[in-house]
């Protein structure tokens, strides 16, 4: 599901940046509140979108701050000093527009795949100062959620990675809709394919 929807995102951002963009096949894992970390992405920027129609929940994308700088340089055709780069209002607006295009394309692909209209909120962007404050803002102790890792390549400019973080209930809803009658949950709440 994510591979198809993020493939549409790569096409959208390629058009915006006038550069070839590749997003690899996703690596999916279930993480606990207690064990989740993303030191390899820090300092990071998080972008949140809410699904407001069709499915319900939030999708949080976490990228390196340095990668955001490269994307903005490509988009705005300007240069930022890596040592002093900070997201100002113009930068935040530009990041939100990039993510709006990416996630808009993703939700359209998701709509076609799941056979229902899916709409998203306007993205919101915030800096991640540390992983604990991020977890406290979005999840509860003891909670499990789904983390999806991607490699990101922008031709001639960037080779990096980013992650998507989604609540378990949203992922279960996507899988149940996609698999229809072939999907049930067992007594422990685990997804089980049948038929």
Short mmCIF file of N, CA and C in Angstrom, two decimals:
data_model
loop_
_atom_site.label_atom_id
_atom_site.label_comp_id
_atom_site.label_asym_id
_atom_site.label_seq_id
_atom_site.Cartn_x
_atom_site.Cartn_y
_atom_site.Cartn_z
N UNK A 1 0.84 -1.20 0.00
CA UNK A 1 0.00 0.00 0.00
C UNK A 1 0.88 1.25 0.00
N UNK A 2 1.86 1.27 0.90
CA UNK A 2 2.72 2.44 1.04
C UNK A 2 3.62 2.60 -0.19
N UNK A 3 4.08 1.48 -0.74
CA UNK A 3 4.94 1.55 -1.92
C UNK A 3 4.22 2.23 -3.08
N UNK A 4 2.97 1.89 -3.29
CA UNK A 4 2.20 2.50 -4.39
C UNK A 4 1.93 3.97 -4.12
N UNK A 5 1.53 4.29 -2.88
CA UNK A 5 1.19 5.68 -2.59
C UNK A 5 2.42 6.58 -2.58
N UNK A 6 3.56 6.07 -2.06
CA UNK A 6 4.78 6.88 -2.05
C UNK A 6 5.43 6.97 -3.43
N UNK A 7 5.15 5.99 -4.29
CA UNK A 7 5.61 6.11 -5.67
C UNK A 7 4.99 7.32 -6.34
N UNK A 8 3.71 7.55 -6.06
CA UNK A 8 3.04 8.75 -6.58
C UNK A 8 3.66 10.01 -5.99
N UNK A 9 4.06 9.95 -4.73
CA UNK A 9 4.72 11.09 -4.08
C UNK A 9 6.04 11.43 -4.77
N UNK A 10 6.82 10.40 -5.11
CA UNK A 10 8.11 10.63 -5.77
C UNK A 10 7.91 11.34 -7.10
N UNK A 11 6.88 10.94 -7.84
CA UNK A 11 6.58 11.60 -9.11
C UNK A 11 6.23 13.07 -8.90
N UNK A 12 5.42 13.34 -7.88
CA UNK A 12 5.00 14.72 -7.60
C UNK A 12 6.19 15.60 -7.22
N UNK A 13 7.06 15.10 -6.35
CA UNK A 13 8.20 15.92 -5.92
C UNK A 13 9.23 16.05 -7.05
N UNK A 14 9.33 15.03 -7.91
CA UNK A 14 10.21 15.14 -9.09
C UNK A 14 9.79 16.32 -9.96
N UNK A 15 8.48 16.45 -10.16
CA UNK A 15 7.95 17.55 -10.98
C UNK A 15 8.24 18.90 -10.32
N UNK A 16 8.02 18.99 -9.01
CA UNK A 16 8.25 20.25 -8.30
C UNK A 16 9.71 20.68 -8.34
N UNK A 17 10.62 19.72 -8.17
CA UNK A 17 12.03 20.04 -8.07
C UNK A 17 12.77 19.97 -9.41
N UNK A 18 12.05 19.56 -10.45
CA UNK A 18 12.66 19.38 -11.78
C UNK A 18 13.91 18.50 -11.68
N UNK A 19 13.84 17.47 -10.86
CA UNK A 19 14.95 16.54 -10.66
C UNK A 19 14.38 15.13 -10.52
N UNK A 20 15.18 14.15 -10.91
CA UNK A 20 14.75 12.77 -10.73
C UNK A 20 14.77 12.42 -9.24
N UNK A 21 13.65 11.95 -8.73
CA UNK A 21 13.55 11.58 -7.32
C UNK A 21 13.18 10.11 -7.22
N UNK A 22 13.89 9.39 -6.37
CA UNK A 22 13.58 7.98 -6.14
C UNK A 22 13.34 7.76 -4.66
N UNK A 23 12.28 7.03 -4.36
CA UNK A 23 11.98 6.61 -2.99
C UNK A 23 11.91 5.09 -3.01
N UNK A 24 12.75 4.45 -2.20
CA UNK A 24 12.90 2.99 -2.28
C UNK A 24 11.70 2.25 -1.72
N UNK A 25 11.71 0.94 -1.97
CA UNK A 25 10.72 0.05 -1.37
C UNK A 25 10.77 0.21 0.15
N UNK A 26 9.62 0.42 0.79
CA UNK A 26 9.62 0.69 2.23
C UNK A 26 9.99 -0.51 3.09
N UNK A 27 10.60 -0.22 4.23
CA UNK A 27 10.90 -1.22 5.25
C UNK A 27 9.98 -0.94 6.44
N UNK A 28 9.12 -1.87 6.75
CA UNK A 28 8.06 -1.65 7.74
C UNK A 28 8.37 -2.42 9.02
N UNK A 29 8.20 -1.74 10.16
CA UNK A 29 8.37 -2.42 11.45
C UNK A 29 7.42 -1.80 12.48
N UNK A 30 7.10 -2.60 13.47
CA UNK A 30 6.29 -2.13 14.60
C UNK A 30 7.25 -1.73 15.71
N UNK A 31 7.07 -0.52 16.24
CA UNK A 31 7.93 0.00 17.29
C UNK A 31 7.12 0.28 18.55
N UNK A 32 7.77 0.18 19.70
CA UNK A 32 7.12 0.55 20.96
C UNK A 32 7.52 1.98 21.32
N UNK A 33 6.69 2.62 22.09
CA UNK A 33 6.98 3.97 22.60
C UNK A 33 8.35 3.99 23.26
N UNK A 34 8.63 2.96 24.07
CA UNK A 34 9.85 2.94 24.86
C UNK A 34 11.11 2.79 24.00
N UNK A 35 11.04 2.03 22.92
CA UNK A 35 12.24 1.73 22.13
C UNK A 35 12.44 2.62 20.91
N UNK A 36 11.44 3.41 20.55
CA UNK A 36 11.53 4.19 19.31
C UNK A 36 12.55 5.30 19.43
N UNK A 37 13.43 5.41 18.44
CA UNK A 37 14.38 6.51 18.34
C UNK A 37 14.73 6.72 16.87
N UNK A 38 15.31 7.88 16.58
CA UNK A 38 15.74 8.14 15.19
C UNK A 38 16.97 9.03 15.20
N UNK A 39 17.99 8.61 15.96
CA UNK A 39 19.22 9.41 16.09
C UNK A 39 19.88 9.69 14.74
N UNK A 40 19.74 8.73 13.81
CA UNK A 40 20.37 8.90 12.50
C UNK A 40 19.74 10.03 11.69
N UNK A 41 18.57 10.54 12.12
CA UNK A 41 17.91 11.64 11.40
C UNK A 41 18.05 12.98 12.12
N UNK A 42 18.57 12.98 13.32
CA UNK A 42 18.64 14.23 14.09
C UNK A 42 19.80 15.10 13.64
N UNK A 43 19.63 16.44 13.66
CA UNK A 43 18.40 17.17 13.97
C UNK A 43 17.36 16.98 12.86
N UNK A 44 16.11 16.92 13.25
CA UNK A 44 15.06 16.51 12.31
C UNK A 44 13.94 17.54 12.23
N UNK A 45 13.19 17.43 11.13
CA UNK A 45 11.96 18.18 10.92
C UNK A 45 10.84 17.17 10.73
N UNK A 46 9.72 17.39 11.40
CA UNK A 46 8.57 16.51 11.25
C UNK A 46 7.45 17.24 10.53
N UNK A 47 6.76 16.52 9.67
CA UNK A 47 5.61 17.06 8.95
C UNK A 47 4.44 16.12 9.21
N UNK A 48 3.33 16.68 9.71
CA UNK A 48 2.16 15.87 10.05
C UNK A 48 1.01 16.18 9.10
N UNK A 49 0.37 15.13 8.58
CA UNK A 49 -0.90 15.30 7.87
C UNK A 49 -1.93 14.40 8.54
N UNK A 50 -3.15 14.90 8.59
CA UNK A 50 -4.26 14.11 9.12
C UNK A 50 -5.15 13.66 7.97
N UNK A 51 -5.56 12.40 8.00
CA UNK A 51 -6.56 11.93 7.04
C UNK A 51 -7.92 12.34 7.57
N UNK A 52 -8.61 13.17 6.81
CA UNK A 52 -9.87 13.75 7.30
C UNK A 52 -11.11 13.13 6.62
N UNK A 53 -10.90 12.30 5.60
CA UNK A 53 -12.01 11.61 4.94
C UNK A 53 -11.51 10.29 4.38
N UNK A 54 -12.30 9.26 4.50
CA UNK A 54 -11.96 7.95 3.92
C UNK A 54 -11.31 7.02 4.90
N UNK A 55 -10.26 7.52 5.57
CA UNK A 55 -9.61 6.80 6.66
C UNK A 55 -9.31 7.83 7.75
N UNK A 56 -8.96 7.36 8.93
CA UNK A 56 -8.82 8.26 10.06
C UNK A 56 -7.49 8.05 10.77
N UNK A 57 -6.76 9.14 10.99
CA UNK A 57 -5.49 9.05 11.70
C UNK A 57 -4.49 10.04 11.15
N UNK A 58 -3.30 10.06 11.74
CA UNK A 58 -2.23 10.98 11.34
C UNK A 58 -1.06 10.22 10.75
N UNK A 59 -0.42 10.83 9.77
CA UNK A 59 0.78 10.29 9.15
C UNK A 59 1.88 11.33 9.38
N UNK A 60 2.93 10.93 10.10
CA UNK A 60 4.01 11.86 10.42
C UNK A 60 5.25 11.47 9.63
N UNK A 61 5.78 12.40 8.86
CA UNK A 61 6.99 12.18 8.09
C UNK A 61 8.14 12.89 8.80
N UNK A 62 9.24 12.18 9.04
CA UNK A 62 10.40 12.76 9.73
C UNK A 62 11.59 12.73 8.78
N UNK A 63 12.16 13.92 8.54
CA UNK A 63 13.30 14.06 7.64
C UNK A 63 14.43 14.78 8.36
N UNK A 64 15.65 14.56 7.89
CA UNK A 64 16.79 15.32 8.42
C UNK A 64 16.62 16.79 8.08
N UNK A 65 16.98 17.65 9.02
CA UNK A 65 16.94 19.09 8.78
C UNK A 65 17.83 19.45 7.59
N UNK A 66 18.98 18.78 7.48
CA UNK A 66 19.90 19.03 6.38
C UNK A 66 19.25 18.69 5.03
N UNK A 67 18.46 17.62 4.99
CA UNK A 67 17.78 17.24 3.74
C UNK A 67 16.73 18.27 3.36
N UNK A 68 16.04 18.80 4.38
CA UNK A 68 15.07 19.86 4.12
C UNK A 68 15.77 21.06 3.50
N UNK A 69 16.98 21.37 4.01
CA UNK A 69 17.75 22.49 3.44
C UNK A 69 18.04 22.25 1.95
N UNK A 70 18.46 21.04 1.61
CA UNK A 70 18.78 20.72 0.21
C UNK A 70 17.53 20.81 -0.66
N UNK A 71 16.40 20.29 -0.15
CA UNK A 71 15.15 20.36 -0.91
C UNK A 71 14.73 21.80 -1.14
N UNK A 72 14.85 22.63 -0.09
CA UNK A 72 14.48 24.05 -0.23
C UNK A 72 15.41 24.77 -1.21
N UNK A 73 16.71 24.47 -1.14
CA UNK A 73 17.64 25.08 -2.09
C UNK A 73 17.26 24.75 -3.53
N UNK A 74 16.89 23.49 -3.75
CA UNK A 74 16.49 23.06 -5.09
C UNK A 74 15.19 23.73 -5.52
N UNK A 75 14.25 23.80 -4.61
CA UNK A 75 12.95 24.39 -4.91
C UNK A 75 13.03 25.89 -5.13
N UNK A 76 13.77 26.58 -4.25
CA UNK A 76 13.83 28.05 -4.29
C UNK A 76 14.96 28.58 -5.17
N UNK A 77 15.80 27.65 -5.66
CA UNK A 77 16.95 28.02 -6.49
C UNK A 77 17.81 29.08 -5.79
N UNK A 78 18.15 28.76 -4.57
CA UNK A 78 18.99 29.64 -3.76
C UNK A 78 19.90 28.77 -2.91
N UNK A 79 20.78 29.40 -2.13
CA UNK A 79 21.67 28.64 -1.26
C UNK A 79 21.51 29.10 0.18
N UNK A 80 21.56 28.12 1.11
CA UNK A 80 21.51 28.42 2.53
C UNK A 80 22.80 27.91 3.17
N UNK A 81 23.32 28.66 4.11
CA UNK A 81 24.52 28.25 4.84
C UNK A 81 24.16 27.08 5.74
N UNK A 82 24.80 25.91 5.54
CA UNK A 82 24.47 24.74 6.37
C UNK A 82 24.66 24.99 7.87
N UNK A 83 25.60 25.88 8.21
CA UNK A 83 25.89 26.13 9.62
C UNK A 83 24.81 26.97 10.30
N UNK A 84 24.15 27.82 9.54
CA UNK A 84 23.20 28.76 10.15
C UNK A 84 21.76 28.54 9.69
N UNK A 85 21.53 27.50 8.89
CA UNK A 85 20.20 27.28 8.32
C UNK A 85 19.15 27.07 9.41
N UNK A 86 18.11 27.87 9.36
CA UNK A 86 16.95 27.70 10.22
C UNK A 86 15.70 27.84 9.37
N UNK A 87 14.65 27.14 9.76
CA UNK A 87 13.38 27.24 9.03
C UNK A 87 12.65 28.51 9.44
N UNK A 88 12.56 29.48 8.52
CA UNK A 88 11.76 30.67 8.78
C UNK A 88 10.36 30.44 8.21
N UNK A 89 9.52 31.48 8.27
CA UNK A 89 8.13 31.32 7.82
C UNK A 89 8.05 30.95 6.34
N UNK A 90 8.91 31.56 5.53
CA UNK A 90 8.92 31.25 4.09
C UNK A 90 9.35 29.80 3.88
N UNK A 91 10.37 29.36 4.62
CA UNK A 91 10.84 27.98 4.51
C UNK A 91 9.79 26.98 4.94
N UNK A 92 9.12 27.28 6.06
CA UNK A 92 8.06 26.39 6.55
C UNK A 92 6.94 26.29 5.53
N UNK A 93 6.57 27.43 4.95
CA UNK A 93 5.52 27.46 3.94
C UNK A 93 5.91 26.61 2.73
N UNK A 94 7.19 26.73 2.32
CA UNK A 94 7.67 25.97 1.16
C UNK A 94 7.69 24.47 1.46
N UNK A 95 8.16 24.11 2.67
CA UNK A 95 8.18 22.70 3.06
C UNK A 95 6.77 22.13 3.06
N UNK A 96 5.84 22.90 3.62
CA UNK A 96 4.45 22.44 3.67
C UNK A 96 3.88 22.24 2.27
N UNK A 97 4.26 23.11 1.33
CA UNK A 97 3.76 22.97 -0.03
C UNK A 97 4.34 21.72 -0.70
N UNK A 98 5.64 21.46 -0.47
CA UNK A 98 6.25 20.24 -1.01
C UNK A 98 5.53 19.01 -0.45
N UNK A 99 5.33 19.01 0.86
CA UNK A 99 4.68 17.87 1.50
C UNK A 99 3.21 17.77 1.10
N UNK A 100 2.58 18.91 0.88
CA UNK A 100 1.19 18.91 0.43
C UNK A 100 1.07 18.24 -0.94
N UNK A 101 2.02 18.56 -1.83
CA UNK A 101 2.04 17.94 -3.15
C UNK A 101 2.34 16.43 -3.04
N UNK A 102 3.32 16.09 -2.20
CA UNK A 102 3.68 14.68 -2.02
C UNK A 102 2.52 13.87 -1.45
N UNK A 103 1.97 14.37 -0.34
CA UNK A 103 0.93 13.60 0.34
C UNK A 103 -0.40 13.68 -0.40
N UNK A 104 -0.62 14.76 -1.15
CA UNK A 104 -1.81 14.84 -1.99
C UNK A 104 -1.78 13.77 -3.07
N UNK A 105 -0.60 13.63 -3.72
CA UNK A 105 -0.44 12.59 -4.73
C UNK A 105 -0.57 11.21 -4.10
N UNK A 106 0.00 11.07 -2.89
CA UNK A 106 -0.08 9.80 -2.17
C UNK A 106 -1.53 9.44 -1.84
N UNK A 107 -2.31 10.42 -1.37
CA UNK A 107 -3.70 10.13 -0.99
C UNK A 107 -4.57 9.83 -2.21
N UNK A 108 -4.25 10.46 -3.36
CA UNK A 108 -4.97 10.14 -4.59
C UNK A 108 -4.71 8.69 -5.00
N UNK A 109 -3.43 8.28 -4.93
CA UNK A 109 -3.09 6.88 -5.25
C UNK A 109 -3.75 5.93 -4.26
N UNK A 110 -3.78 6.35 -2.99
CA UNK A 110 -4.41 5.55 -1.95
C UNK A 110 -5.92 5.41 -2.20
N UNK A 111 -6.54 6.51 -2.64
CA UNK A 111 -7.97 6.49 -2.98
C UNK A 111 -8.27 5.44 -4.04
N UNK A 112 -7.44 5.44 -5.10
CA UNK A 112 -7.64 4.50 -6.19
C UNK A 112 -7.40 3.06 -5.72
N UNK A 113 -6.40 2.88 -4.88
CA UNK A 113 -6.05 1.54 -4.41
C UNK A 113 -7.12 0.98 -3.47
N UNK A 114 -7.63 1.82 -2.58
CA UNK A 114 -8.59 1.35 -1.57
C UNK A 114 -10.04 1.48 -2.02
N UNK A 115 -10.25 2.18 -3.15
CA UNK A 115 -11.60 2.30 -3.70
C UNK A 115 -12.51 3.20 -2.89
N UNK A 116 -11.96 4.25 -2.29
CA UNK A 116 -12.78 5.21 -1.56
C UNK A 116 -12.10 6.59 -1.61
N UNK A 117 -12.90 7.64 -1.46
CA UNK A 117 -12.35 9.00 -1.47
C UNK A 117 -11.54 9.20 -0.19
N UNK A 118 -10.31 9.69 -0.34
CA UNK A 118 -9.46 9.97 0.81
C UNK A 118 -8.97 11.41 0.70
N UNK A 119 -9.19 12.19 1.74
CA UNK A 119 -8.73 13.57 1.78
C UNK A 119 -7.85 13.80 2.99
N UNK A 120 -6.91 14.75 2.84
CA UNK A 120 -5.97 15.04 3.92
C UNK A 120 -6.08 16.50 4.35
N UNK A 121 -5.59 16.76 5.56
CA UNK A 121 -5.51 18.13 6.07
C UNK A 121 -4.31 18.84 5.45
N UNK A 122 -4.23 20.14 5.66
CA UNK A 122 -3.03 20.89 5.31
C UNK A 122 -1.89 20.43 6.23
N UNK A 123 -0.70 20.18 5.69
CA UNK A 123 0.41 19.70 6.53
C UNK A 123 0.82 20.75 7.57
N UNK A 124 1.27 20.28 8.73
CA UNK A 124 1.89 21.15 9.72
C UNK A 124 3.33 20.68 9.94
N UNK A 125 4.22 21.62 10.13
CA UNK A 125 5.65 21.33 10.24
C UNK A 125 6.17 21.79 11.60
N UNK A 126 7.02 20.98 12.21
CA UNK A 126 7.65 21.41 13.46
C UNK A 126 9.04 20.77 13.58
N UNK A 127 9.94 21.47 14.25
CA UNK A 127 11.27 20.94 14.49
C UNK A 127 11.21 19.93 15.63
N UNK A 128 11.98 18.87 15.50
CA UNK A 128 12.06 17.86 16.54
C UNK A 128 13.30 18.14 17.37
N UNK A 129 13.09 18.62 18.58
CA UNK A 129 14.23 18.98 19.43
C UNK A 129 14.83 17.75 20.09
N UNK A 130 13.99 16.79 20.46
CA UNK A 130 14.48 15.51 20.96
C UNK A 130 13.38 14.47 20.82
N UNK A 131 13.79 13.21 20.78
CA UNK A 131 12.84 12.13 20.48
C UNK A 131 11.78 11.97 21.56
N UNK A 132 12.14 12.24 22.82
CA UNK A 132 11.17 12.06 23.90
C UNK A 132 10.03 13.07 23.80
N UNK A 133 10.36 14.33 23.48
CA UNK A 133 9.29 15.32 23.33
C UNK A 133 8.42 14.99 22.13
N UNK A 134 9.03 14.43 21.07
CA UNK A 134 8.25 14.00 19.90
C UNK A 134 7.27 12.89 20.29
N UNK A 135 7.76 11.90 21.04
CA UNK A 135 6.90 10.78 21.45
C UNK A 135 5.78 11.27 22.36
N UNK A 136 6.13 12.15 23.31
CA UNK A 136 5.11 12.66 24.23
C UNK A 136 4.03 13.45 23.49
N UNK A 137 4.43 14.12 22.42
CA UNK A 137 3.48 14.92 21.64
C UNK A 137 2.51 14.05 20.85
N UNK A 138 2.96 12.86 20.42
CA UNK A 138 2.17 12.08 19.47
C UNK A 138 1.68 10.72 19.96
N UNK A 139 2.30 10.17 21.01
CA UNK A 139 1.94 8.83 21.45
C UNK A 139 1.93 8.75 22.96
N UNK A 140 1.52 7.58 23.47
CA UNK A 140 1.44 7.38 24.92
C UNK A 140 2.39 6.25 25.33
N UNK A 141 2.94 6.34 26.55
CA UNK A 141 3.78 5.23 27.04
C UNK A 141 3.04 3.90 26.92
N UNK A 142 3.77 2.87 26.48
CA UNK A 142 3.17 1.56 26.30
C UNK A 142 2.55 1.34 24.93
N UNK A 143 2.37 2.41 24.18
CA UNK A 143 1.73 2.31 22.86
C UNK A 143 2.71 1.76 21.82
N UNK A 144 2.16 1.02 20.86
CA UNK A 144 2.93 0.57 19.70
C UNK A 144 2.42 1.28 18.45
N UNK A 145 3.32 1.53 17.51
CA UNK A 145 2.95 2.20 16.27
C UNK A 145 3.82 1.65 15.15
N UNK A 146 3.50 2.03 13.93
CA UNK A 146 4.19 1.49 12.76
C UNK A 146 5.17 2.53 12.22
N UNK A 147 6.40 2.10 12.02
CA UNK A 147 7.46 2.96 11.48
C UNK A 147 7.88 2.40 10.12
N UNK A 148 7.87 3.27 9.12
CA UNK A 148 8.22 2.85 7.75
C UNK A 148 9.43 3.64 7.30
N UNK A 149 10.51 2.95 6.99
CA UNK A 149 11.76 3.59 6.60
C UNK A 149 11.90 3.58 5.08
N UNK A 150 12.41 4.68 4.53
CA UNK A 150 12.63 4.80 3.09
C UNK A 150 14.02 5.37 2.85
N UNK A 151 14.63 4.96 1.72
CA UNK A 151 15.79 5.67 1.21
C UNK A 151 15.28 6.70 0.21
N UNK A 152 15.86 7.90 0.25
CA UNK A 152 15.46 9.00 -0.61
C UNK A 152 16.65 9.46 -1.44
N UNK A 153 16.44 9.58 -2.74
CA UNK A 153 17.50 10.05 -3.63
C UNK A 153 16.96 11.15 -4.53
N UNK A 154 17.66 12.29 -4.54
CA UNK A 154 17.37 13.36 -5.49
C UNK A 154 18.62 13.49 -6.36
N UNK A 155 18.46 13.22 -7.64
CA UNK A 155 19.60 13.07 -8.56
C UNK A 155 20.56 14.25 -8.47
N UNK A 156 21.83 13.93 -8.20
CA UNK A 156 22.87 14.93 -8.18
C UNK A 156 22.89 15.81 -6.94
N UNK A 157 21.96 15.57 -6.00
CA UNK A 157 21.86 16.48 -4.86
C UNK A 157 21.82 15.78 -3.51
N UNK A 158 21.21 14.61 -3.45
CA UNK A 158 20.91 14.05 -2.14
C UNK A 158 20.76 12.54 -2.19
N UNK A 159 21.39 11.86 -1.23
CA UNK A 159 21.12 10.45 -0.95
C UNK A 159 20.94 10.35 0.55
N UNK A 160 19.75 10.00 0.97
CA UNK A 160 19.47 10.04 2.40
C UNK A 160 18.35 9.06 2.73
N UNK A 161 17.67 9.31 3.84
CA UNK A 161 16.56 8.47 4.25
C UNK A 161 15.56 9.31 5.03
N UNK A 162 14.36 8.80 5.14
CA UNK A 162 13.35 9.42 5.99
C UNK A 162 12.42 8.33 6.51
N UNK A 163 11.59 8.70 7.47
CA UNK A 163 10.65 7.71 8.01
C UNK A 163 9.24 8.29 8.08
N UNK A 164 8.28 7.40 7.99
CA UNK A 164 6.87 7.71 8.26
C UNK A 164 6.49 7.00 9.56
N UNK A 165 5.74 7.68 10.40
CA UNK A 165 5.26 7.08 11.64
C UNK A 165 3.74 7.17 11.64
N UNK A 166 3.07 6.02 11.83
CA UNK A 166 1.61 5.99 11.81
C UNK A 166 1.07 5.18 12.98
N UNK A 167 -0.04 5.62 13.57
CA UNK A 167 -0.64 4.85 14.66
C UNK A 167 -1.14 3.50 14.15
N UNK A 168 -1.13 2.53 15.03
CA UNK A 168 -1.51 1.16 14.68
C UNK A 168 -2.92 1.09 14.09
N UNK A 169 -3.85 1.86 14.66
CA UNK A 169 -5.24 1.79 14.22
C UNK A 169 -5.38 2.23 12.76
N UNK A 170 -4.63 3.27 12.36
CA UNK A 170 -4.67 3.74 10.98
C UNK A 170 -4.16 2.66 10.03
N UNK A 171 -3.05 2.02 10.40
CA UNK A 171 -2.47 0.97 9.55
C UNK A 171 -3.43 -0.21 9.43
N UNK A 172 -4.05 -0.61 10.54
CA UNK A 172 -5.02 -1.70 10.50
C UNK A 172 -6.20 -1.35 9.59
N UNK A 173 -6.63 -0.10 9.65
CA UNK A 173 -7.75 0.33 8.81
C UNK A 173 -7.38 0.25 7.33
N UNK A 174 -6.15 0.70 6.99
CA UNK A 174 -5.68 0.61 5.60
C UNK A 174 -5.65 -0.85 5.13
N UNK A 175 -5.08 -1.73 5.96
CA UNK A 175 -4.94 -3.14 5.59
C UNK A 175 -6.31 -3.79 5.45
N UNK A 176 -7.21 -3.50 6.41
CA UNK A 176 -8.55 -4.09 6.36
C UNK A 176 -9.29 -3.66 5.11
N UNK A 177 -9.18 -2.38 4.75
CA UNK A 177 -9.86 -1.87 3.55
C UNK A 177 -9.26 -2.49 2.30
N UNK A 178 -7.94 -2.61 2.26
CA UNK A 178 -7.24 -3.16 1.09
C UNK A 178 -7.55 -4.64 0.89
N UNK A 179 -7.56 -5.40 1.99
CA UNK A 179 -7.72 -6.85 1.89
C UNK A 179 -9.17 -7.30 1.97
N UNK A 180 -10.06 -6.40 2.39
CA UNK A 180 -11.47 -6.74 2.43
C UNK A 180 -11.74 -7.94 3.31
N UNK A 181 -12.47 -8.91 2.78
CA UNK A 181 -12.86 -10.07 3.56
C UNK A 181 -11.70 -11.02 3.85
N UNK A 182 -10.53 -10.77 3.25
CA UNK A 182 -9.39 -11.65 3.48
C UNK A 182 -8.66 -11.30 4.77
N UNK A 183 -9.11 -10.24 5.46
CA UNK A 183 -8.40 -9.75 6.63
C UNK A 183 -9.27 -9.82 7.88
N UNK A 184 -8.76 -10.43 8.94
CA UNK A 184 -9.43 -10.40 10.24
C UNK A 184 -8.38 -10.15 11.31
N UNK A 185 -8.82 -9.89 12.54
CA UNK A 185 -7.90 -9.81 13.66
C UNK A 185 -8.15 -11.01 14.57
N UNK A 186 -7.04 -11.57 15.11
CA UNK A 186 -7.21 -12.64 16.09
C UNK A 186 -7.46 -12.04 17.47
N UNK A 187 -7.50 -12.89 18.50
CA UNK A 187 -7.86 -12.42 19.85
C UNK A 187 -6.87 -11.38 20.38
N UNK A 188 -5.61 -11.44 19.93
CA UNK A 188 -4.60 -10.51 20.44
C UNK A 188 -4.57 -9.21 19.63
N UNK A 189 -5.44 -9.09 18.61
CA UNK A 189 -5.46 -7.88 17.81
C UNK A 189 -4.50 -7.89 16.63
N UNK A 190 -3.86 -9.05 16.38
CA UNK A 190 -2.93 -9.16 15.27
C UNK A 190 -3.69 -9.38 13.95
N UNK A 191 -3.13 -8.83 12.87
CA UNK A 191 -3.73 -9.01 11.56
C UNK A 191 -3.50 -10.45 11.09
N UNK A 192 -4.55 -11.07 10.58
CA UNK A 192 -4.43 -12.45 10.07
C UNK A 192 -5.10 -12.49 8.70
N UNK A 193 -4.36 -12.97 7.69
CA UNK A 193 -4.93 -13.15 6.36
C UNK A 193 -5.65 -14.49 6.30
N UNK A 194 -6.83 -14.50 5.71
CA UNK A 194 -7.59 -15.74 5.58
C UNK A 194 -7.98 -15.96 4.12
N UNK A 195 -8.39 -17.17 3.78
CA UNK A 195 -8.85 -17.45 2.44
C UNK A 195 -7.71 -17.75 1.49
#
